[in-house]
């Protein structure tokens, strides 16, 4: 049993609660004090307007606003070139099977583990059809450079079909 003047006794806790009674005992907001990367009022107004008019959730709305232009966005190529790329980029076509994740880039890389030669393509989806097509083009590209394929190893991504080894 703790002694009478211990800091965590019921009597001491009551004293602390009485001292705090003058202060607000309400829950504090979880909103940060500052938001240095907060969107400007014009972008916020546009987002709210689109959400109300189109009745879309944030993920669907991001697909409309998060488009990376062909040639790269301004953070990669600079503001002047980024604006030119944006002006020259038509809307990305939608497939009848899926809606590509605009604003995302899925990089497919095939590496020869002996010579470390790499073949890479960037796509706007993560489907098995795309992954297999990239593999076929990579095999052809590597064959043109004298690389013989003995086996293929991949990660466990869901885009890669699993087949048992013979």
PDB file of C-alpha atoms in Angstrom:
ATOM      1  CA  UNK A   1       0.000   0.000   0.000  1.00  0.00           C
ATOM      2  CA  UNK A   2       1.428   3.427  -0.961  1.00  0.00           C
ATOM      3  CA  UNK A   3       2.076   6.052   1.650  1.00  0.00           C
ATOM      4  CA  UNK A   4      -0.428   8.902   2.166  1.00  0.00           C
ATOM      5  CA  UNK A   5       1.578  11.499   0.217  1.00  0.00           C
ATOM      6  CA  UNK A   6       2.255   9.327  -2.854  1.00  0.00           C
ATOM      7  CA  UNK A   7       1.500  11.048  -6.156  1.00  0.00           C
ATOM      8  CA  UNK A   8      -0.975   8.431  -7.435  1.00  0.00           C
ATOM      9  CA  UNK A   9      -3.181   7.971  -4.381  1.00  0.00           C
ATOM     10  CA  UNK A  10      -6.929   8.569  -4.777  1.00  0.00           C
ATOM     11  CA  UNK A  11      -6.612  11.695  -2.627  1.00  0.00           C
ATOM     12  CA  UNK A  12      -3.904  13.133  -4.907  1.00  0.00           C
ATOM     13  CA  UNK A  13      -5.883  12.296  -8.062  1.00  0.00           C
ATOM     14  CA  UNK A  14      -8.877  14.149  -6.607  1.00  0.00           C
ATOM     15  CA  UNK A  15      -6.678  17.197  -5.965  1.00  0.00           C
ATOM     16  CA  UNK A  16      -5.392  17.135  -9.560  1.00  0.00           C
ATOM     17  CA  UNK A  17      -8.959  16.812 -10.894  1.00  0.00           C
ATOM     18  CA  UNK A  18     -10.072  19.809  -8.793  1.00  0.00           C
ATOM     19  CA  UNK A  19      -7.123  21.850 -10.079  1.00  0.00           C
ATOM     20  CA  UNK A  20      -8.059  20.981 -13.660  1.00  0.00           C
ATOM     21  CA  UNK A  21     -11.755  21.718 -13.103  1.00  0.00           C
ATOM     22  CA  UNK A  22     -11.115  25.327 -14.017  1.00  0.00           C
ATOM     23  CA  UNK A  23      -9.732  24.184 -17.357  1.00  0.00           C
ATOM     24  CA  UNK A  24     -11.855  22.708 -20.108  1.00  0.00           C
ATOM     25  CA  UNK A  25     -12.266  18.953 -19.739  1.00  0.00           C
ATOM     26  CA  UNK A  26     -13.727  18.571 -23.240  1.00  0.00           C
ATOM     27  CA  UNK A  27     -12.051  16.464 -25.907  1.00  0.00           C
ATOM     28  CA  UNK A  28      -9.489  18.284 -27.989  1.00  0.00           C
ATOM     29  CA  UNK A  29      -9.780  18.405 -31.772  1.00  0.00           C
ATOM     30  CA  UNK A  30      -7.460  16.097 -33.692  1.00  0.00           C
ATOM     31  CA  UNK A  31      -7.059  18.739 -36.414  1.00  0.00           C
ATOM     32  CA  UNK A  32      -3.414  19.824 -36.762  1.00  0.00           C
ATOM     33  CA  UNK A  33      -2.487  23.346 -35.672  1.00  0.00           C
ATOM     34  CA  UNK A  34      -0.942  24.061 -39.078  1.00  0.00           C
ATOM     35  CA  UNK A  35      -1.375  22.543 -42.544  1.00  0.00           C
ATOM     36  CA  UNK A  36       1.531  23.771 -44.689  1.00  0.00           C
ATOM     37  CA  UNK A  37       0.462  21.756 -47.770  1.00  0.00           C
ATOM     38  CA  UNK A  38      -3.213  22.647 -47.535  1.00  0.00           C
ATOM     39  CA  UNK A  39      -5.011  23.180 -50.837  1.00  0.00           C
ATOM     40  CA  UNK A  40      -5.890  26.727 -51.752  1.00  0.00           C
ATOM     41  CA  UNK A  41      -9.486  27.958 -51.454  1.00  0.00           C
ATOM     42  CA  UNK A  42     -10.080  27.757 -55.228  1.00  0.00           C
ATOM     43  CA  UNK A  43      -9.085  24.053 -55.370  1.00  0.00           C
ATOM     44  CA  UNK A  44     -11.097  23.285 -52.248  1.00  0.00           C
ATOM     45  CA  UNK A  45     -14.164  24.995 -53.719  1.00  0.00           C
ATOM     46  CA  UNK A  46     -13.748  23.060 -56.987  1.00  0.00           C
ATOM     47  CA  UNK A  47     -13.443  19.721 -55.137  1.00  0.00           C
ATOM     48  CA  UNK A  48     -16.538  20.390 -53.033  1.00  0.00           C
ATOM     49  CA  UNK A  49     -18.464  21.504 -56.113  1.00  0.00           C
ATOM     50  CA  UNK A  50     -17.488  18.362 -58.062  1.00  0.00           C
ATOM     51  CA  UNK A  51     -18.353  16.109 -55.123  1.00  0.00           C
ATOM     52  CA  UNK A  52     -21.783  17.691 -54.819  1.00  0.00           C
ATOM     53  CA  UNK A  53     -22.509  17.741 -58.568  1.00  0.00           C
ATOM     54  CA  UNK A  54     -21.096  14.331 -59.505  1.00  0.00           C
ATOM     55  CA  UNK A  55     -21.849  12.635 -56.162  1.00  0.00           C
ATOM     56  CA  UNK A  56     -18.444  10.967 -56.186  1.00  0.00           C
ATOM     57  CA  UNK A  57     -16.317   9.867 -53.258  1.00  0.00           C
ATOM     58  CA  UNK A  58     -12.754  11.217 -52.790  1.00  0.00           C
ATOM     59  CA  UNK A  59     -11.102   8.245 -54.536  1.00  0.00           C
ATOM     60  CA  UNK A  60     -13.195   8.682 -57.689  1.00  0.00           C
ATOM     61  CA  UNK A  61     -12.701  12.424 -57.573  1.00  0.00           C
ATOM     62  CA  UNK A  62      -8.930  12.007 -57.268  1.00  0.00           C
ATOM     63  CA  UNK A  63      -8.961  10.011 -60.514  1.00  0.00           C
ATOM     64  CA  UNK A  64     -10.348  13.099 -62.257  1.00  0.00           C
ATOM     65  CA  UNK A  65      -7.944  15.598 -60.588  1.00  0.00           C
ATOM     66  CA  UNK A  66      -4.767  13.500 -60.162  1.00  0.00           C
ATOM     67  CA  UNK A  67      -3.812  13.118 -63.817  1.00  0.00           C
ATOM     68  CA  UNK A  68      -0.091  13.031 -64.565  1.00  0.00           C
ATOM     69  CA  UNK A  69       0.465  14.481 -68.043  1.00  0.00           C
ATOM     70  CA  UNK A  70       2.395  12.650 -70.717  1.00  0.00           C
ATOM     71  CA  UNK A  71       6.056  13.623 -70.450  1.00  0.00           C
ATOM     72  CA  UNK A  72       5.901  14.135 -66.680  1.00  0.00           C
ATOM     73  CA  UNK A  73       4.399  16.497 -64.176  1.00  0.00           C
ATOM     74  CA  UNK A  74       5.821  19.816 -63.091  1.00  0.00           C
ATOM     75  CA  UNK A  75       7.583  18.380 -60.019  1.00  0.00           C
ATOM     76  CA  UNK A  76       9.708  16.212 -62.300  1.00  0.00           C
ATOM     77  CA  UNK A  77      10.326  18.448 -65.334  1.00  0.00           C
ATOM     78  CA  UNK A  78       9.818  21.927 -63.874  1.00  0.00           C
ATOM     79  CA  UNK A  79       6.816  24.220 -63.938  1.00  0.00           C
ATOM     80  CA  UNK A  80       7.238  25.623 -67.439  1.00  0.00           C
ATOM     81  CA  UNK A  81       7.654  22.221 -69.146  1.00  0.00           C
ATOM     82  CA  UNK A  82       5.028  20.669 -66.860  1.00  0.00           C
ATOM     83  CA  UNK A  83       2.450  23.206 -68.010  1.00  0.00           C
ATOM     84  CA  UNK A  84       3.334  22.468 -71.643  1.00  0.00           C
ATOM     85  CA  UNK A  85       2.972  18.728 -70.996  1.00  0.00           C
ATOM     86  CA  UNK A  86      -0.368  19.279 -69.301  1.00  0.00           C
ATOM     87  CA  UNK A  87      -1.676  21.370 -72.212  1.00  0.00           C
ATOM     88  CA  UNK A  88      -0.560  18.748 -74.746  1.00  0.00           C
ATOM     89  CA  UNK A  89      -1.998  15.698 -72.910  1.00  0.00           C
ATOM     90  CA  UNK A  90      -5.412  14.496 -74.055  1.00  0.00           C
ATOM     91  CA  UNK A  91      -7.685  12.763 -71.587  1.00  0.00           C
ATOM     92  CA  UNK A  92      -6.558   9.218 -70.911  1.00  0.00           C
ATOM     93  CA  UNK A  93      -8.868   6.698 -72.584  1.00  0.00           C
ATOM     94  CA  UNK A  94     -10.967   4.429 -70.401  1.00  0.00           C
ATOM     95  CA  UNK A  95     -11.115   0.733 -71.090  1.00  0.00           C
ATOM     96  CA  UNK A  96     -14.449  -1.076 -70.968  1.00  0.00           C
ATOM     97  CA  UNK A  97     -12.936  -3.473 -68.384  1.00  0.00           C
ATOM     98  CA  UNK A  98     -11.463  -1.065 -65.876  1.00  0.00           C
ATOM     99  CA  UNK A  99     -10.986   2.566 -65.037  1.00  0.00           C
ATOM    100  CA  UNK A 100      -7.244   3.291 -64.885  1.00  0.00           C
ATOM    101  CA  UNK A 101      -5.907   4.841 -61.704  1.00  0.00           C
ATOM    102  CA  UNK A 102      -5.052   8.275 -63.005  1.00  0.00           C
ATOM    103  CA  UNK A 103      -2.281   9.909 -61.074  1.00  0.00           C
ATOM    104  CA  UNK A 104      -0.573   6.562 -60.485  1.00  0.00           C
ATOM    105  CA  UNK A 105       2.170   4.943 -62.513  1.00  0.00           C
ATOM    106  CA  UNK A 106       2.842   1.214 -62.305  1.00  0.00           C
ATOM    107  CA  UNK A 107       6.398   0.373 -63.298  1.00  0.00           C
ATOM    108  CA  UNK A 108       7.103  -3.105 -64.662  1.00  0.00           C
ATOM    109  CA  UNK A 109      10.774  -4.077 -64.699  1.00  0.00           C
ATOM    110  CA  UNK A 110      12.363  -7.282 -66.003  1.00  0.00           C
ATOM    111  CA  UNK A 111      16.021  -7.760 -65.028  1.00  0.00           C
ATOM    112  CA  UNK A 112      18.520 -10.316 -66.299  1.00  0.00           C
ATOM    113  CA  UNK A 113      20.272 -11.475 -63.126  1.00  0.00           C
ATOM    114  CA  UNK A 114      23.518 -12.310 -64.937  1.00  0.00           C
ATOM    115  CA  UNK A 115      24.185  -9.139 -66.918  1.00  0.00           C
ATOM    116  CA  UNK A 116      21.880  -6.829 -64.877  1.00  0.00           C
ATOM    117  CA  UNK A 117      20.341  -5.551 -68.122  1.00  0.00           C
ATOM    118  CA  UNK A 118      16.872  -4.202 -67.356  1.00  0.00           C
ATOM    119  CA  UNK A 119      13.739  -3.737 -69.449  1.00  0.00           C
ATOM    120  CA  UNK A 120      11.142  -1.342 -68.014  1.00  0.00           C
ATOM    121  CA  UNK A 121       7.696  -0.108 -69.018  1.00  0.00           C
ATOM    122  CA  UNK A 122       5.342   2.267 -67.211  1.00  0.00           C
ATOM    123  CA  UNK A 123       1.597   1.573 -67.275  1.00  0.00           C
ATOM    124  CA  UNK A 124      -1.560   3.037 -65.779  1.00  0.00           C
ATOM    125  CA  UNK A 125      -2.947  -0.279 -64.556  1.00  0.00           C
ATOM    126  CA  UNK A 126      -1.935  -3.338 -62.571  1.00  0.00           C
ATOM    127  CA  UNK A 127      -3.715  -6.117 -64.459  1.00  0.00           C
ATOM    128  CA  UNK A 128      -2.433  -9.593 -65.289  1.00  0.00           C
ATOM    129  CA  UNK A 129      -2.972  -8.907 -69.007  1.00  0.00           C
ATOM    130  CA  UNK A 130      -0.579  -5.948 -68.842  1.00  0.00           C
ATOM    131  CA  UNK A 131       1.993  -7.847 -66.759  1.00  0.00           C
ATOM    132  CA  UNK A 132       2.039 -10.794 -69.198  1.00  0.00           C
ATOM    133  CA  UNK A 133       2.254  -8.482 -72.234  1.00  0.00           C
ATOM    134  CA  UNK A 134       5.237  -6.683 -70.666  1.00  0.00           C
ATOM    135  CA  UNK A 135       6.932 -10.029 -70.032  1.00  0.00           C
ATOM    136  CA  UNK A 136       6.477 -11.083 -73.686  1.00  0.00           C
ATOM    137  CA  UNK A 137       7.942  -7.777 -74.939  1.00  0.00           C
ATOM    138  CA  UNK A 138      10.815  -8.057 -72.441  1.00  0.00           C
ATOM    139  CA  UNK A 139      11.664 -11.585 -73.610  1.00  0.00           C
ATOM    140  CA  UNK A 140      11.787 -10.380 -77.224  1.00  0.00           C
ATOM    141  CA  UNK A 141      13.856  -7.322 -76.276  1.00  0.00           C
ATOM    142  CA  UNK A 142      16.332  -9.379 -74.250  1.00  0.00           C
ATOM    143  CA  UNK A 143      16.591 -12.006 -77.027  1.00  0.00           C
ATOM    144  CA  UNK A 144      17.571  -9.239 -79.473  1.00  0.00           C
ATOM    145  CA  UNK A 145      20.481  -8.505 -77.114  1.00  0.00           C
ATOM    146  CA  UNK A 146      21.619 -12.118 -76.906  1.00  0.00           C
ATOM    147  CA  UNK A 147      20.091 -12.952 -73.513  1.00  0.00           C
ATOM    148  CA  UNK A 148      18.720 -16.489 -73.207  1.00  0.00           C
ATOM    149  CA  UNK A 149      15.833 -16.926 -70.748  1.00  0.00           C
ATOM    150  CA  UNK A 150      16.074 -20.052 -68.584  1.00  0.00           C
ATOM    151  CA  UNK A 151      13.451 -19.237 -65.963  1.00  0.00           C
ATOM    152  CA  UNK A 152      11.384 -16.331 -64.692  1.00  0.00           C
ATOM    153  CA  UNK A 153      11.087 -15.335 -61.050  1.00  0.00           C
ATOM    154  CA  UNK A 154       8.555 -12.759 -59.882  1.00  0.00           C
ATOM    155  CA  UNK A 155       7.234 -11.259 -56.709  1.00  0.00           C
ATOM    156  CA  UNK A 156       3.879 -12.351 -55.328  1.00  0.00           C
ATOM    157  CA  UNK A 157       1.917  -9.477 -56.805  1.00  0.00           C
ATOM    158  CA  UNK A 158      -1.673 -10.249 -57.668  1.00  0.00           C
ATOM    159  CA  UNK A 159      -1.082  -9.227 -61.290  1.00  0.00           C
ATOM    160  CA  UNK A 160       1.202 -12.215 -61.818  1.00  0.00           C
ATOM    161  CA  UNK A 161      -0.566 -15.498 -62.539  1.00  0.00           C
ATOM    162  CA  UNK A 162       0.711 -18.411 -60.482  1.00  0.00           C
ATOM    163  CA  UNK A 163       1.682 -21.547 -62.404  1.00  0.00           C
ATOM    164  CA  UNK A 164       3.383 -24.593 -60.925  1.00  0.00           C
ATOM    165  CA  UNK A 165       6.938 -25.291 -62.017  1.00  0.00           C
ATOM    166  CA  UNK A 166       7.432 -28.329 -64.232  1.00  0.00           C
TER     167      UNK A 166
END
